[in-house]
Short mmCIF file of C-alpha atoms in Angstrom, two decimals:
data_model
loop_
_atom_site.label_atom_id
_atom_site.label_comp_id
_atom_site.label_asym_id
_atom_site.label_seq_id
_atom_site.Cartn_x
_atom_site.Cartn_y
_atom_site.Cartn_z
CA UNK A 113 71.64 118.78 64.82
CA UNK A 114 74.72 121.44 65.72
CA UNK A 115 72.73 121.92 68.04
CA UNK A 116 72.55 118.76 69.99
CA UNK A 117 76.04 117.90 68.92
CA UNK A 118 77.38 121.38 70.72
CA UNK A 119 74.76 120.28 74.02
CA UNK A 120 75.65 116.19 74.34
CA UNK A 121 79.53 117.63 74.04
CA UNK A 122 78.84 119.93 77.08
CA UNK A 123 77.11 117.69 79.05
CA UNK A 124 79.57 115.30 78.23
CA UNK A 125 82.67 117.94 79.13
CA UNK A 126 80.12 118.64 82.70
CA UNK A 127 80.29 114.70 83.04
CA UNK A 128 84.07 114.43 82.41
CA UNK A 129 85.02 117.25 84.72
CA UNK A 130 83.00 116.03 87.56
CA UNK A 131 84.26 112.72 87.54
CA UNK A 132 87.82 114.24 87.39
CA UNK A 133 86.89 116.16 90.31
CA UNK A 134 85.77 113.13 92.37
CA UNK A 135 89.12 111.19 91.28
CA UNK A 136 91.40 114.18 92.37
CA UNK A 137 89.54 113.46 95.88
CA UNK A 138 90.77 109.79 96.18
CA UNK A 139 94.23 110.93 97.84
CA UNK A 140 92.31 112.18 101.01
CA UNK A 141 91.21 108.81 101.31
CA UNK A 142 94.37 108.24 103.18
CA UNK A 143 94.10 111.22 105.94
CA UNK A 144 90.91 110.36 107.93
CA UNK A 145 90.55 107.18 110.27
CA UNK A 146 88.94 104.06 108.54
CA UNK A 147 85.79 102.14 110.07
CA UNK A 148 87.41 100.62 113.37
CA UNK A 149 90.14 102.60 113.81
CA UNK A 150 91.37 105.79 116.16
CA UNK A 151 94.72 107.35 116.78
CA UNK A 152 95.86 104.48 118.58
CA UNK A 153 95.12 101.61 116.25
CA UNK A 154 95.66 101.91 112.58
CA UNK A 155 97.98 100.38 109.61
CA UNK A 156 100.09 103.39 108.95
CA UNK A 157 101.57 101.20 106.29
CA UNK A 158 98.21 100.81 104.70
CA UNK A 159 97.22 104.61 104.88
CA UNK A 160 101.03 105.16 103.02
CA UNK A 161 100.33 102.77 100.31
CA UNK A 162 96.98 104.57 99.75
CA UNK A 163 97.93 107.70 100.27
CA UNK A 164 101.29 107.41 97.17
CA UNK A 165 99.11 105.19 94.52
CA UNK A 166 95.52 107.66 94.83
CA UNK A 167 97.82 110.56 94.29
CA UNK A 168 99.91 108.96 91.69
CA UNK A 169 96.26 108.14 89.93
CA UNK A 170 94.89 110.94 90.17
CA UNK A 171 97.93 113.04 89.41
CA UNK A 172 97.96 111.29 85.81
CA UNK A 173 94.52 111.89 85.10
CA UNK A 174 94.60 115.42 85.51
CA UNK A 175 97.53 115.69 83.41
CA UNK A 176 96.19 113.75 80.79
CA UNK A 177 93.18 116.36 80.97
CA UNK A 178 95.61 119.57 81.50
CA UNK A 179 97.28 118.41 78.17
CA UNK A 180 94.35 117.55 75.79
CA UNK A 181 92.83 121.21 77.04
CA UNK A 182 95.49 123.55 77.62
CA UNK A 183 98.56 124.14 75.19
CA UNK A 184 100.99 125.95 77.47
CA UNK A 185 103.54 123.79 79.19
CA UNK A 186 102.09 123.07 82.73
CA UNK A 187 105.51 124.48 84.57
CA UNK A 188 107.17 125.93 82.03
CA UNK A 189 106.90 129.22 83.29
CA UNK A 190 109.89 130.86 85.31
CA UNK A 191 109.35 131.77 88.89
CA UNK A 192 109.67 135.89 89.03
CA UNK A 193 109.32 138.40 91.71
CA UNK A 194 106.54 139.99 90.16
CA UNK A 195 104.54 136.78 90.19
CA UNK A 196 105.72 135.66 93.85
CA UNK A 197 104.08 138.87 95.03
CA UNK A 198 101.01 138.80 93.63
CA UNK A 199 100.34 135.29 94.48
CA UNK A 200 101.36 136.90 97.98
CA UNK A 201 99.33 139.54 97.49
CA UNK A 202 96.03 137.27 96.88
CA UNK A 203 96.77 134.46 99.19
CA UNK A 204 96.77 136.50 102.30
CA UNK A 205 94.28 139.29 100.91
CA UNK A 206 91.40 136.52 100.15
CA UNK A 207 92.05 135.39 104.21
CA UNK A 208 91.61 138.44 105.35
CA UNK A 209 88.21 138.80 103.39
CA UNK A 210 86.98 135.50 104.18
CA UNK A 211 87.62 137.04 107.63
CA UNK A 212 85.58 139.98 107.47
CA UNK A 213 82.92 137.92 105.98
CA UNK A 214 83.08 135.47 108.49
CA UNK A 215 83.04 138.32 111.00
CA UNK A 216 86.03 137.16 112.92
CA UNK A 217 84.10 134.05 113.43
CA UNK A 218 84.80 130.53 112.14
CA UNK A 219 82.63 128.98 109.67
CA UNK A 220 83.68 125.96 110.77
CA UNK A 221 86.85 123.60 111.28
CA UNK A 222 86.69 119.88 110.06
CA UNK A 223 86.95 117.87 113.16
CA UNK A 224 87.83 114.90 111.27
CA UNK A 225 91.28 116.60 109.87
CA UNK A 226 92.40 117.73 113.06
CA UNK A 227 92.05 114.30 114.95
CA UNK A 228 94.19 113.67 111.79
CA UNK A 229 96.61 116.15 112.70
CA UNK A 230 97.45 114.74 115.77
CA UNK A 231 97.53 111.31 115.31
CA UNK A 232 100.41 109.49 113.40
CA UNK A 233 98.37 110.27 110.16
CA UNK A 234 99.87 113.96 111.05
CA UNK A 235 102.80 113.94 107.87
CA UNK A 236 99.87 112.53 105.34
CA UNK A 237 97.69 114.63 106.28
CA UNK A 238 99.23 118.15 105.99
CA UNK A 239 100.81 116.60 102.76
CA UNK A 240 97.95 116.10 101.28
CA UNK A 241 96.52 119.72 102.77
CA UNK A 242 99.14 122.01 101.17
CA UNK A 243 100.63 120.30 98.68
CA UNK A 244 98.72 117.06 97.20
CA UNK A 245 94.53 118.76 96.82
CA UNK A 246 95.82 122.22 96.19
CA UNK A 247 98.37 121.01 93.45
CA UNK A 248 95.44 118.78 91.33
CA UNK A 249 92.56 121.62 92.19
CA UNK A 250 94.33 123.88 90.58
CA UNK A 251 95.64 121.86 87.79
CA UNK A 252 91.72 121.28 87.35
CA UNK A 253 90.61 124.72 88.06
CA UNK A 254 92.46 127.20 86.22
CA UNK A 255 94.62 124.63 84.49
CA UNK A 256 91.95 122.38 82.91
CA UNK A 257 88.76 125.09 83.14
CA UNK A 258 89.55 128.79 83.31
CA UNK A 259 93.14 128.30 80.96
CA UNK A 260 91.54 125.25 78.61
CA UNK A 261 87.37 124.68 78.45
CA UNK A 262 86.93 128.68 79.18
CA UNK A 263 90.08 129.60 77.39
CA UNK A 264 87.89 130.83 73.92
CA UNK A 265 85.44 132.69 76.41
CA UNK A 266 86.72 136.46 77.97
CA UNK A 267 89.15 136.56 80.84
CA UNK A 268 86.46 138.32 83.73
CA UNK A 269 83.78 135.37 82.41
CA UNK A 270 86.11 132.63 82.53
CA UNK A 271 87.44 133.89 86.16
CA UNK A 272 83.79 133.89 87.49
CA UNK A 273 82.49 130.91 86.20
CA UNK A 274 85.72 128.91 87.64
CA UNK A 275 85.25 130.60 91.42
CA UNK A 276 81.98 129.35 91.15
CA UNK A 277 82.27 126.20 90.16
CA UNK A 278 84.89 125.80 92.57
CA UNK A 279 83.02 127.32 95.20
CA UNK A 280 80.28 125.09 94.76
CA UNK A 281 82.36 121.68 94.36
CA UNK A 282 83.52 122.36 97.07
CA UNK A 283 80.83 124.15 99.75
CA UNK A 284 77.35 122.02 97.77
CA UNK A 285 75.09 125.23 99.19
CA UNK A 286 74.47 128.82 99.00
CA UNK A 287 76.08 129.51 102.44
CA UNK A 288 78.59 132.33 104.48
CA UNK A 289 81.27 129.32 103.64
CA UNK A 290 80.15 128.89 99.70
CA UNK A 291 81.07 132.48 99.71
CA UNK A 292 84.20 132.46 101.25
CA UNK A 293 85.46 129.20 99.35
CA UNK A 294 84.08 131.43 95.92
CA UNK A 295 86.34 134.40 97.59
CA UNK A 296 89.44 132.20 97.83
CA UNK A 297 88.20 130.89 94.03
CA UNK A 298 88.67 134.69 92.44
CA UNK A 299 91.82 134.89 94.47
CA UNK A 300 93.12 131.76 92.75
CA UNK A 301 91.78 132.65 89.03
CA UNK A 302 93.08 136.00 89.23
CA UNK A 303 96.72 134.96 90.16
CA UNK A 304 96.27 132.24 87.47
CA UNK A 305 95.43 135.11 84.95
CA UNK A 306 97.89 137.74 86.52
CA UNK A 307 100.81 135.04 86.16
CA UNK A 308 99.94 132.46 83.35
CA UNK A 309 101.53 130.02 86.04
CA UNK A 310 99.98 127.51 87.97
CA UNK A 311 102.99 127.11 90.17
CA UNK A 312 101.84 130.90 91.02
CA UNK A 313 97.77 129.51 92.28
CA UNK A 314 98.83 126.19 94.45
CA UNK A 315 101.00 128.27 96.14
CA UNK A 316 98.28 130.77 96.67
CA UNK A 317 96.34 128.12 97.26
CA UNK A 318 98.67 126.03 99.59
CA UNK A 319 99.32 129.11 101.67
CA UNK A 320 95.66 129.35 102.28
CA UNK A 321 94.92 126.44 103.28
CA UNK A 322 98.14 126.51 105.63
CA UNK A 323 96.50 129.54 107.07
CA UNK A 324 93.55 128.08 107.98
CA UNK A 325 94.81 124.92 109.27
CA UNK A 326 96.54 126.29 111.67
CA UNK A 327 94.18 128.61 113.09
CA UNK A 328 91.79 125.48 113.10
CA UNK A 329 94.90 124.13 115.30
CA UNK A 330 95.60 127.10 117.70
CA UNK A 331 91.17 127.43 118.64
#
């Protein structure tokens, strides 16, 4: 009977995690062109309202889940030089490793994002990519999963599981792109493990996204 209860609990946790991952993608709805929209024909006010409201909803959900799973205060850790150095090392190091994995060739850029960056949606898109998405995802993956649900699992296993989940939630398949995402996942998980600070893993994620975006724009 206890085994069945544990299985049901695991299934419910997985479902809740999946639903939360979908919820934190809601702000991205505002960064893309909607049906029948073009760069010269869009309602920027509506996009801003969607961005603000969806971000508020997603942030509320993920922080609620964090508080239910992780005993550590979310932003209570002081920023130190040591932690900043660790963050920068893994942020830039992971990008170098991904470059080597792809042999210097891009694994493919999102043309819709590039189009949005070159349109009136530029500010919303950049804010989502550099701030909103990294923050929401780090609270979910490092705060809820690694530091919360997996807090009783050996650290190495928790880091590996978190990185695998991160990669497949973004990649959906076994490919070079997913391997690169796994490298990012390992990097963010290690930053969180070494610093015990969500702010550091968020900054590492943000810098990584910024590097990728800049490389795509410069192509």
